[in-house]
Tab-separated table of C-alpha atoms and ligand atoms in Angstrom:
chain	number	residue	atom	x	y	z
G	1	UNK	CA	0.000	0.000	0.000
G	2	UNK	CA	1.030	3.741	-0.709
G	3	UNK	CA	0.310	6.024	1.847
G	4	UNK	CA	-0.836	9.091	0.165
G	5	UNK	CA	0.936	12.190	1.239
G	6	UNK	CA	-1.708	15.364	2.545
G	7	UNK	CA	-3.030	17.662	-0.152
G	8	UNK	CA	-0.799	20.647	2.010
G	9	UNK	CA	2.153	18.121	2.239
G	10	UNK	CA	1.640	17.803	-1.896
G	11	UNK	CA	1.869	21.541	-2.149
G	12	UNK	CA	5.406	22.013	-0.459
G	13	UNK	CA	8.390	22.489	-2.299
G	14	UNK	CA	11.703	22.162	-0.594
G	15	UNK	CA	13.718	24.732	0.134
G	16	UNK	CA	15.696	25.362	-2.928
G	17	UNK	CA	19.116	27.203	-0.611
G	18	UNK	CA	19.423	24.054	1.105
G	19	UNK	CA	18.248	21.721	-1.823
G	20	UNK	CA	21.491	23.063	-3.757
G	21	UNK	CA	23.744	22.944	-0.769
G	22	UNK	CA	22.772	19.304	-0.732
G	23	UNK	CA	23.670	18.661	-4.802
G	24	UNK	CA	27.035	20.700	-3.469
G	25	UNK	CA	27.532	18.494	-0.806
G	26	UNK	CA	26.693	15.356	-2.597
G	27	UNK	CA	29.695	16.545	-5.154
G	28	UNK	CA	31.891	16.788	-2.370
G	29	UNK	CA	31.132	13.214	-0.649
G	30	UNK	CA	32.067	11.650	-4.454
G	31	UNK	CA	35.402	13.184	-4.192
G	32	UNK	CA	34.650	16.766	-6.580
G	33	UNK	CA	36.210	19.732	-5.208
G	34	UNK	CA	33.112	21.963	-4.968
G	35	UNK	CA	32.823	26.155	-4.479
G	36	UNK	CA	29.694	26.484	-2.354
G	37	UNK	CA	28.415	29.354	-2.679
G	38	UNK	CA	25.034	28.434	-1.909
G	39	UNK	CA	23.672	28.170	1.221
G	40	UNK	CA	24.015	31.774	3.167
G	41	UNK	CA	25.716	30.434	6.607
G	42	UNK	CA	28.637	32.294	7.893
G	43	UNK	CA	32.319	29.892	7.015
G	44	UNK	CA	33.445	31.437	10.576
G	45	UNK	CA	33.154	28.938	13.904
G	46	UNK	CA	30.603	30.160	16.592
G	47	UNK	CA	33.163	32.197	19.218
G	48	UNK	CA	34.932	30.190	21.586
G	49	UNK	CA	33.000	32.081	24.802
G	50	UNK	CA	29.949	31.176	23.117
G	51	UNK	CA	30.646	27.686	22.996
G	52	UNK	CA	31.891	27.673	26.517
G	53	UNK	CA	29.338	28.715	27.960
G	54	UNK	CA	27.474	25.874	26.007
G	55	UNK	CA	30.096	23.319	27.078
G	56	UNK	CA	29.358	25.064	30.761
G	57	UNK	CA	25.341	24.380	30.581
G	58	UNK	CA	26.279	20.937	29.840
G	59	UNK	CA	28.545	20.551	32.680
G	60	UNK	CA	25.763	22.422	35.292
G	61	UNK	CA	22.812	19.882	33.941
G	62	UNK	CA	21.016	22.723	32.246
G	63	UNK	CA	19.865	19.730	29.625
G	64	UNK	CA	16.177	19.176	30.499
G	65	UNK	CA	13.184	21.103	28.954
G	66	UNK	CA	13.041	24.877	29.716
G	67	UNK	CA	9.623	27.159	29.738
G	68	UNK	CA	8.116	26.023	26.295
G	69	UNK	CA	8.581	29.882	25.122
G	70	UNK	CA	12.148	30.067	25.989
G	71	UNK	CA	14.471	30.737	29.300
G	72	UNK	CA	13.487	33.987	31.292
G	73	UNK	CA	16.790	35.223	31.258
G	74	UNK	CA	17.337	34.419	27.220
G	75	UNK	CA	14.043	36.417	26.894
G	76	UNK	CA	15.223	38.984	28.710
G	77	UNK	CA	18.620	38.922	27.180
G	78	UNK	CA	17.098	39.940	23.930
G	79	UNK	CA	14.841	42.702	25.190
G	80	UNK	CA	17.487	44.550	26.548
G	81	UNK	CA	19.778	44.110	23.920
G	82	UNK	CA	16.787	45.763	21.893
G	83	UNK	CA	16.595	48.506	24.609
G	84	UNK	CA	19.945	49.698	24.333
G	85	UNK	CA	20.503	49.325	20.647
G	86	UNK	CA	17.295	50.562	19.592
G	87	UNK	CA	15.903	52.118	22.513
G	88	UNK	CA	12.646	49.806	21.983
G	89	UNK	CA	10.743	49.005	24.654
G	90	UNK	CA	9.817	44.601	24.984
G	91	UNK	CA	8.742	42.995	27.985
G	92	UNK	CA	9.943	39.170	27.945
G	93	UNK	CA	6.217	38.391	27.765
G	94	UNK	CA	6.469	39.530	24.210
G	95	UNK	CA	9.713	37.540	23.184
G	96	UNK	CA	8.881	33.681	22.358
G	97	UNK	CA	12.569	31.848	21.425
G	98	UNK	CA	11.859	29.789	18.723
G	99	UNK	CA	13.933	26.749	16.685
G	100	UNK	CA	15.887	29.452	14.336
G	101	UNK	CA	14.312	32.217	12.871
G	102	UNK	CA	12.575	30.013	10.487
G	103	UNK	CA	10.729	28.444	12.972
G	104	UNK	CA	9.942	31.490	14.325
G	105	UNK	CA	8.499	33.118	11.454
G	106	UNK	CA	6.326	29.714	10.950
G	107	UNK	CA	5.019	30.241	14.316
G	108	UNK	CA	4.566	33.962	13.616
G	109	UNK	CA	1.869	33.507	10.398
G	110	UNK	CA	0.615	30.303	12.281
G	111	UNK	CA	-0.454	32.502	15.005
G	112	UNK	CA	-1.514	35.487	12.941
G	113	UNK	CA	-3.108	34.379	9.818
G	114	UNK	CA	-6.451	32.856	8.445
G	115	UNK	CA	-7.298	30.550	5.025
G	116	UNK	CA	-7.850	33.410	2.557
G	117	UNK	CA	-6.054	36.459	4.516
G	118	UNK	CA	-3.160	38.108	1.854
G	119	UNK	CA	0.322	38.840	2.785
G	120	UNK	CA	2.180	41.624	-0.201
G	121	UNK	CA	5.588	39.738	0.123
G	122	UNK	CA	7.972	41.783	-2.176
G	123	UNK	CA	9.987	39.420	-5.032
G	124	UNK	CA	13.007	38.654	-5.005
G	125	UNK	CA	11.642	37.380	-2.052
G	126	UNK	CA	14.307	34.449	0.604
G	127	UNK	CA	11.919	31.193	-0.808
G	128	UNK	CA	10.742	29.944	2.590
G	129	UNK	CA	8.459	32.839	2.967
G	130	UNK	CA	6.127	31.746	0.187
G	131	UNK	CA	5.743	28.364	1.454
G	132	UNK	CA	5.400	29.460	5.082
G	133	UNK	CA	2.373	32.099	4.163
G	134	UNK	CA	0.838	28.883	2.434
G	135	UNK	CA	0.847	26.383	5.124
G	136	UNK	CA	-0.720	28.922	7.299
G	137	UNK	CA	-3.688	28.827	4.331
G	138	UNK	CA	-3.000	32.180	3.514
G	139	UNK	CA	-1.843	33.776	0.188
G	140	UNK	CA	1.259	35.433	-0.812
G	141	UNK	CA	0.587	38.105	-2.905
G	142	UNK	CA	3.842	38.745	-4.932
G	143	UNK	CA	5.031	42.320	-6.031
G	144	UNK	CA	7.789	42.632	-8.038
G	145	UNK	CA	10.660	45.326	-7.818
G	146	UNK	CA	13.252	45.452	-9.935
G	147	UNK	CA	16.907	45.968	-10.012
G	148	UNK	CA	16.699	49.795	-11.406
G	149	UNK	CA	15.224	50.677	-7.740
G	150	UNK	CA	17.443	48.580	-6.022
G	151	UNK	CA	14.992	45.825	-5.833
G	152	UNK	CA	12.771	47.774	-2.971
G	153	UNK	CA	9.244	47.474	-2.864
G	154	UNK	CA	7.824	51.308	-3.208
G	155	UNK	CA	4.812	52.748	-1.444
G	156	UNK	CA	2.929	52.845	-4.799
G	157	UNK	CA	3.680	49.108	-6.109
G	158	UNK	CA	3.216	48.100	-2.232
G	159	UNK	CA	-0.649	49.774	-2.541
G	160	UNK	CA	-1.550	48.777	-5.810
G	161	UNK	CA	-1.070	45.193	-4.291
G	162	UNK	CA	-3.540	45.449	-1.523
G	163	UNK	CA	-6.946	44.657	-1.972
G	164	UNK	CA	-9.496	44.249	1.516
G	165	UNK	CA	-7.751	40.881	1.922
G	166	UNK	CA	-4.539	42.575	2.875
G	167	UNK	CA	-3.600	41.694	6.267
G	168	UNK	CA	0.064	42.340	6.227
G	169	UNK	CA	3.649	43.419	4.326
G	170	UNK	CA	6.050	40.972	4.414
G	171	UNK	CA	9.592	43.139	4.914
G	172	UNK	CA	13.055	41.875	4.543
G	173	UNK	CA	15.801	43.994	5.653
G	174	UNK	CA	18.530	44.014	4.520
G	175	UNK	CA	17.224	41.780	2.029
G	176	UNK	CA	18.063	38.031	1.130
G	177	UNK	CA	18.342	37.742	-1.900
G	178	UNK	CA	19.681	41.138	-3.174
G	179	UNK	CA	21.410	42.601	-0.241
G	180	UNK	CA	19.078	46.141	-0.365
G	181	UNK	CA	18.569	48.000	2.619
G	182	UNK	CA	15.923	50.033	2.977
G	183	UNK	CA	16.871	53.967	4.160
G	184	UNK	CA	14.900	55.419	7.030
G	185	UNK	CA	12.722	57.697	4.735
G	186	UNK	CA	12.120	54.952	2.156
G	187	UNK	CA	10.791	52.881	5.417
G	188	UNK	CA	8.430	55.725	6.793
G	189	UNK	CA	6.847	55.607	3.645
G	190	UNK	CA	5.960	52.121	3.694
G	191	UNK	CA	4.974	52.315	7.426
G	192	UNK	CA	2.413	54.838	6.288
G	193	UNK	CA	0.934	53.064	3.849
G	194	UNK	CA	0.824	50.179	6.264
G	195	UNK	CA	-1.094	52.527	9.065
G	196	UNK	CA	-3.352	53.881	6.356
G	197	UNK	CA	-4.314	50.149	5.406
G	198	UNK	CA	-4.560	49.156	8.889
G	199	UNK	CA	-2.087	46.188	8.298
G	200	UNK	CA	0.519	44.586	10.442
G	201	UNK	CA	4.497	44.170	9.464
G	202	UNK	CA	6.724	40.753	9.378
G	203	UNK	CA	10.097	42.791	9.688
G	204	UNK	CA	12.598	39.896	8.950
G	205	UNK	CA	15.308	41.895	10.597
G	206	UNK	CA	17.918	38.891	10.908
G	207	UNK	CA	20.865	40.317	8.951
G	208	UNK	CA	20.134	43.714	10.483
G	209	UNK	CA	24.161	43.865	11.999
G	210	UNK	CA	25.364	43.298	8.403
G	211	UNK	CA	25.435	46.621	7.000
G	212	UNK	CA	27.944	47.701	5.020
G	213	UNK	CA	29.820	51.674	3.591
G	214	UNK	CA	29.001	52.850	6.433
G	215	UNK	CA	25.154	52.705	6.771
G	216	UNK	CA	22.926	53.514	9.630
G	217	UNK	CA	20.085	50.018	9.932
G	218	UNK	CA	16.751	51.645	10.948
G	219	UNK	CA	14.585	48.984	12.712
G	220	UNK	CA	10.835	49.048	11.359
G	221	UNK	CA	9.543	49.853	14.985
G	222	UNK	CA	11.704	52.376	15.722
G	223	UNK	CA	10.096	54.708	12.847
G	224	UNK	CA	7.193	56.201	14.944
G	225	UNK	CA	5.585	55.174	18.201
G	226	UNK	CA	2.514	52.919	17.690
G	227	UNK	CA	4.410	50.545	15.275
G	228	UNK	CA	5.784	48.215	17.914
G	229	UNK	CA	1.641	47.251	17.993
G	230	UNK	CA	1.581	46.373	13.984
G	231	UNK	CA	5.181	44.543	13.969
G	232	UNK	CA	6.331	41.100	14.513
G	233	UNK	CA	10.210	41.662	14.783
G	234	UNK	CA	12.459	38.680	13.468
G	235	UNK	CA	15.539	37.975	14.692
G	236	UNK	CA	18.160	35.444	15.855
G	237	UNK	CA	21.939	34.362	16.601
G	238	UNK	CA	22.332	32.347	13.503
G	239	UNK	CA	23.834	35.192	11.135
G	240	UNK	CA	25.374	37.727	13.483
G	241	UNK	CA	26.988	35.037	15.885
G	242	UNK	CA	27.749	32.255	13.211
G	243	UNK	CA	25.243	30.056	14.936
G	244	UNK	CA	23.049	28.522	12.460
G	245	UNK	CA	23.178	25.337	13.418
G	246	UNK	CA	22.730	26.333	17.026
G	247	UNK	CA	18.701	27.077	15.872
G	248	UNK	CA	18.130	30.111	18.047
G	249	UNK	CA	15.798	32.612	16.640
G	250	UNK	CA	12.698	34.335	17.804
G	251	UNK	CA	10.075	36.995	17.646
G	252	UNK	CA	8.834	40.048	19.291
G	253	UNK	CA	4.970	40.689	18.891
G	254	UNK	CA	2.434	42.241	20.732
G	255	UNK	CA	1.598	40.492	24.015
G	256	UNK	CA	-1.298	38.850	22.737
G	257	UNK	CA	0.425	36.839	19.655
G	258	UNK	CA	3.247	36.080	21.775
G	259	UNK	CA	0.918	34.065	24.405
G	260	UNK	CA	-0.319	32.487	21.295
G	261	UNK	CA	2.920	31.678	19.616
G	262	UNK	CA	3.617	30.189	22.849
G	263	UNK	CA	0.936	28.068	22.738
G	264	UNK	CA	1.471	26.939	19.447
G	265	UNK	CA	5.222	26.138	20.391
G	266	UNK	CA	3.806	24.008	23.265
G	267	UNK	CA	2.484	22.044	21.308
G	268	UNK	CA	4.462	21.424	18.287
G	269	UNK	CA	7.721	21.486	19.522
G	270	UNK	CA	8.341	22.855	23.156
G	271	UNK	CA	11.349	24.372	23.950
G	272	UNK	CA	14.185	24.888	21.600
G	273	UNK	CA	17.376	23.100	23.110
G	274	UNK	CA	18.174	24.216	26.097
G	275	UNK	CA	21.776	24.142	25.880
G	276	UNK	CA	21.936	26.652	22.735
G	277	UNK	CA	19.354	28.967	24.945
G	278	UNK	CA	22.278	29.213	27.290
G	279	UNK	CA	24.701	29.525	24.729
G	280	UNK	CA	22.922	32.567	23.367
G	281	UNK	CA	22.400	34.513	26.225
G	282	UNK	CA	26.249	34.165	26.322
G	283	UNK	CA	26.203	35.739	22.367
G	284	UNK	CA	23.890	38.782	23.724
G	285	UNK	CA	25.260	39.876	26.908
G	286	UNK	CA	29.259	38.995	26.253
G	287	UNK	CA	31.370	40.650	24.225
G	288	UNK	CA	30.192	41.956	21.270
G	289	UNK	CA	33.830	42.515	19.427
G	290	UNK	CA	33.522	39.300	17.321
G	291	UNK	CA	29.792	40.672	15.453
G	292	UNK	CA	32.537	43.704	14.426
G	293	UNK	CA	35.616	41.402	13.661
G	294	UNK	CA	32.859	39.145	10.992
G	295	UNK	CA	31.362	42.043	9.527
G	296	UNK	CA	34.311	43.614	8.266
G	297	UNK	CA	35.270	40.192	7.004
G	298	UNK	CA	31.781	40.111	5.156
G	299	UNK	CA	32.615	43.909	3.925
G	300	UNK	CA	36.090	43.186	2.815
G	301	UNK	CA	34.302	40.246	0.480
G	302	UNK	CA	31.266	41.984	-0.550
G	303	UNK	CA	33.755	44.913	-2.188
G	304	UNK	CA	35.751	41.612	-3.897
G	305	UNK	CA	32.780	40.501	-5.172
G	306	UNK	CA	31.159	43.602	-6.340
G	307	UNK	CA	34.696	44.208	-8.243
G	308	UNK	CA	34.506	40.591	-10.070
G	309	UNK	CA	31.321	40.970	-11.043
G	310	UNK	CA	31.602	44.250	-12.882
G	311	UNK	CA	34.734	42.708	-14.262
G	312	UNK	CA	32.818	40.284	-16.154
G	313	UNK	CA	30.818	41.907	-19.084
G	314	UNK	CA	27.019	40.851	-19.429
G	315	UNK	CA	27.073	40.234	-15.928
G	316	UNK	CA	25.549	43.096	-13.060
G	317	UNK	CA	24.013	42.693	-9.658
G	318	UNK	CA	22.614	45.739	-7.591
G	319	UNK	CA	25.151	47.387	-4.854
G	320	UNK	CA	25.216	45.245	-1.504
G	321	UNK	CA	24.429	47.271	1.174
G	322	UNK	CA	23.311	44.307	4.051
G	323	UNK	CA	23.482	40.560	4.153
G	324	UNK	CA	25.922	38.540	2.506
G	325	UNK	CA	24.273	37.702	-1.001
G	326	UNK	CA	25.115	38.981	-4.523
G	327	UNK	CA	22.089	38.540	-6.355
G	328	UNK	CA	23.571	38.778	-10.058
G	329	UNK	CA	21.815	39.751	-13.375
G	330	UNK	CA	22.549	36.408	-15.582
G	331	UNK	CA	19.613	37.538	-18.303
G	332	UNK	CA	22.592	37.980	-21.230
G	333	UNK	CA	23.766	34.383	-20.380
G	334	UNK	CA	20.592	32.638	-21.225
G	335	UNK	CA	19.538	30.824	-24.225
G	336	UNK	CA	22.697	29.441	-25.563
G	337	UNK	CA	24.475	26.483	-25.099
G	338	UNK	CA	27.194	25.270	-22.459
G	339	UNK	CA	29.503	22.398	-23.526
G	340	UNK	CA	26.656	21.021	-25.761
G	341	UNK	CA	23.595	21.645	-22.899
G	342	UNK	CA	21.023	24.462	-23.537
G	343	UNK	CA	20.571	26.544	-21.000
G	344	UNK	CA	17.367	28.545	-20.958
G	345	UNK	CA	16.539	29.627	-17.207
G	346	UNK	CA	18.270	30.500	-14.359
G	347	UNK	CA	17.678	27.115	-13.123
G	348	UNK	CA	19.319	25.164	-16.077
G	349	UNK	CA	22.378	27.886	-15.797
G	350	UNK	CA	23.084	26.970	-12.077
G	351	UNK	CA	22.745	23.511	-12.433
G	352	UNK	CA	25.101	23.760	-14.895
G	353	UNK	CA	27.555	25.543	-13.061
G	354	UNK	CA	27.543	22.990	-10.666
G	355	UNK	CA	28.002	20.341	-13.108
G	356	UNK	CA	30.521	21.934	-15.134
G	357	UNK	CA	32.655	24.536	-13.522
G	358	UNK	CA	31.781	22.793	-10.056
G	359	UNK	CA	30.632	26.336	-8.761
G	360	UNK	CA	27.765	26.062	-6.571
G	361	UNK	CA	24.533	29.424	-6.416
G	362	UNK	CA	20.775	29.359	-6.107
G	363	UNK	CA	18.754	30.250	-9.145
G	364	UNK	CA	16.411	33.300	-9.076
G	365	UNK	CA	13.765	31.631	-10.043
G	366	UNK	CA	13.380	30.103	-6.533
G	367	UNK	CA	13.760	33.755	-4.633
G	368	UNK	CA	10.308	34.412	-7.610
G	369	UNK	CA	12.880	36.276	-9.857
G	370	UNK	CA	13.723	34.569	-13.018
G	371	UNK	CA	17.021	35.618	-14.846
G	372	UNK	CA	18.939	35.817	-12.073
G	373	UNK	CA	21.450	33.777	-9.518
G	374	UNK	CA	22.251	34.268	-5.776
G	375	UNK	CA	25.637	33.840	-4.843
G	376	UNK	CA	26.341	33.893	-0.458
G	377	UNK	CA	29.856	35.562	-0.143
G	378	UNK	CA	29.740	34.266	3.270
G	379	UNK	CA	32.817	31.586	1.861
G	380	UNK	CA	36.439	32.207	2.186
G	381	UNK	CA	38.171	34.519	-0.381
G	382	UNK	CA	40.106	31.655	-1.415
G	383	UNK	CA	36.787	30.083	-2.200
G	384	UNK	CA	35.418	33.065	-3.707
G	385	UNK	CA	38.635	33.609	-6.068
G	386	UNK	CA	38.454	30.258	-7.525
G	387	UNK	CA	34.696	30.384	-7.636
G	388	UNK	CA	34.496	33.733	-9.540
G	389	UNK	CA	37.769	32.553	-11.748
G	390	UNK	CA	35.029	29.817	-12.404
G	391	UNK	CA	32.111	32.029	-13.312
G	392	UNK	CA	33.701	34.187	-15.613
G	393	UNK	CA	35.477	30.648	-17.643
G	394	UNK	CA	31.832	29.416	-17.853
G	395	UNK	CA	29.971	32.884	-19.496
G	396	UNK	CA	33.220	33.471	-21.938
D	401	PMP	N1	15.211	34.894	7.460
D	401	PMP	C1	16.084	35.063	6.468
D	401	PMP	C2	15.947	36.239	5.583
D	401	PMP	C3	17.122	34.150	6.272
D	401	PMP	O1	17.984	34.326	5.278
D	401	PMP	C4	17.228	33.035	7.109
D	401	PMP	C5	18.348	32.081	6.844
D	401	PMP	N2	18.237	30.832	7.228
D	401	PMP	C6	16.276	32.900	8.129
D	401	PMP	C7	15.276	33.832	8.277
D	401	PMP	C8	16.253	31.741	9.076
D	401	PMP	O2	17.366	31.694	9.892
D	401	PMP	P1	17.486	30.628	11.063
D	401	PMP	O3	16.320	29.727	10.998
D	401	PMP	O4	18.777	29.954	10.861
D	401	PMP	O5	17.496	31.437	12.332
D	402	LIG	N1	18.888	31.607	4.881
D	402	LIG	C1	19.959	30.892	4.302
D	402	LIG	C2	19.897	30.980	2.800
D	402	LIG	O1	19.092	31.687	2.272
D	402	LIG	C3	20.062	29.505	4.824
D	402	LIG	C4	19.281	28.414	4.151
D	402	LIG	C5	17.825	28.481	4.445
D	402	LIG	O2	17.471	28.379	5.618
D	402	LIG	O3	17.095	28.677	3.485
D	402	LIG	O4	20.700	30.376	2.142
């Protein structure tokens, strides 16, 4: 007998970052040398006094379940660190710690959302956030932007999307795919459209320590009081502390999601592990010098990449001002052949990449933005040298 798989199961697609890591890493376990530059995790080790204090939990018995929601202290870890960065105001009741930020985002439209409601999620958009918005029943309603405006969604393509359906904006910032980051003006003008519409705001803020030239990252909430009420604030350790596998992430809502969230969590999952809980409250409150030492790591390879790509003619990507992800224009490298294979889409082109030159991306057309390729420059320059010797061999 078969056992048939549910019509929502049917409907999922897996996640096409970690689908390619796991061609990339196949590769690898045959014995191919292989340039990943697909997943976006940082290459760096989680800091030594963050794994102490892990090794430390261990050694006290801190392994059995904690509060469902997260540890008090965690909790309250990340509302002050929130106070005194952003001078925002969360009581640990509104903080539930979640399984990564993934998990806490599926908790988030879980908890918010009803069959029918629409969420305007701006394209290129990071491709668990269409799937998510699904499985909660509701719809993603995709706007495009395009790479003349720096792939941000404006206040007039962000209205023309909402119809009485609307319940709320999807916002990544900075942005994966492209790396945007929206200015403080450019967000008040989306927050006002959002107030006018009476919607609420997903701010995906995870990447919001990797800034780059200098910029000043404006939290959504931060733009006028009131808009703490209509934002669920995503965060976590996994990008700033080079903890993704960790799976520390969580959300800051209004009291009243949070206690559902919690529920929710209760039941699904309960706590995330309690020895990475500990290990992040060690991230938040101890010594913030190694966030500073990665970033200009992250900056130094963002400029090498920016300077390879405009080396290579036919090939563009918009500036990188967050994140770690060049998303690059491949448009002029479609329709033609490579070594005797046609390749017509961005996914054929990456694929063959991978085959050929060995080099491993994600194709646009699973961030909703056909003609184009992500590569993470969160790899070692080595990596990215060889890689982007690679590229530019493939498109000549
Ligand atoms: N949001 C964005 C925009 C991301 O790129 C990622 C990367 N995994 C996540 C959320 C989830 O992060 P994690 O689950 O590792 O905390
Ligand atoms: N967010 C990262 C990426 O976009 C990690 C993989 C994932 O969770 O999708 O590559």
């Amino acid at each position: 007998m078969t056992i048939e798989v549910s019509k929502i199961a049917q409907g999922v697609e897996p996640s096409a970052t970690l689908a390619m890591s796991a061609k990339a890493k196949e590769l690898k376990a045959q014995g191919e040398t292989v340039y990943n530059l697909s997943v976006g995790e940082p290459d760096f080790n989680t800091p030594e006094h963050i794994c102490a204090a892990a090794a430390a939990a261990i050694a006290a018995g801190h392994t059995r379940y904690t509060v469902a929601s997260g540890l008090p202290k965690l909790k309250e870890a990340v509302c002050a660190d929130y106070l005194k960065r952003f001078g925002l105001e969360y009581k640990p009741t509104q903080c539930v710690v979640s399984n990564g930020a993934k998990h806490a985002l599926h908790n988030a439209f879980f908890a918010t959302l009803n069959p029918g409601d629409e969420v305007v999620l701006p394209a290129p958009y990071w491709v668990s956030y269409a799937e998510l918005i699904k499985l909660s029943g509701a719809k993603p309603v995709v706007v495009e932007t395009s790479q003349e405006t720096g792939f941000k969604l404006t206040p007039d393509a962000f209205r023309a999307a909402i119809t009485p359906k609307t319940r709320a904006l999807l916002l990544c910032n900075p942005s994966n795919p492209t790396g945007a980051c929206y200015s403080k003006e450019e967000l008040e003008a989306l927050a006002k459209v959002v107030v006018e519409n009476d919607l609420f705001v997903v701010a995906d803020e995870i990447y919001e320590r990797l800034v780059y030239g200098g910029r000043e990252f404006t939290s959504f909430p931060t733009l006028f009081d009131g808009l703490q009420d209509r934002t669920i604030l995503i965060n976590g350790v996994s990008k700033t502390y080079a903890m993704t596998g960790w799976r520390i992430g969580w959300s800051l809502t209004p009291e009243n999601v949070a206690k559902k969230i919690s529920s929710l969590q209760s039941q699904e999952t309960s706590n995330p592990c309690s020895i990475s809980q500990y290990a992040s409250i060690a991230a938040l409150e101890g010594d913030q010098s190694c966030v500073e030492t990665m970033k200009v790591e992250f900056e130094k390879r963002r400029n090498y990449v920016t300077s390879r790509i405009a080396a290579i003619p036919g090939l563009s990507a918009p500036q990188m001002d967050g994140a770690f992800y060049a998303f690059m224009n491949i448009k002029a490298f479609l329709g033609r052949q490579y070594g005797g294979v046609q390749v017509d889409t961005s996914k054929d082109w990456c694929l063959e990449l991978l085959q050929q030159k060995k080099v491993a991306t994600v194709m646009g057309s699973a961030f909703g933005c056909e003609g184009y390729a992500r590569v993470s420059f969160a790899a070692s320059m080595e990596t990215l040298e060889t890689a982007f010797d690679r590229i530019a061999e493939f498109v000549k």
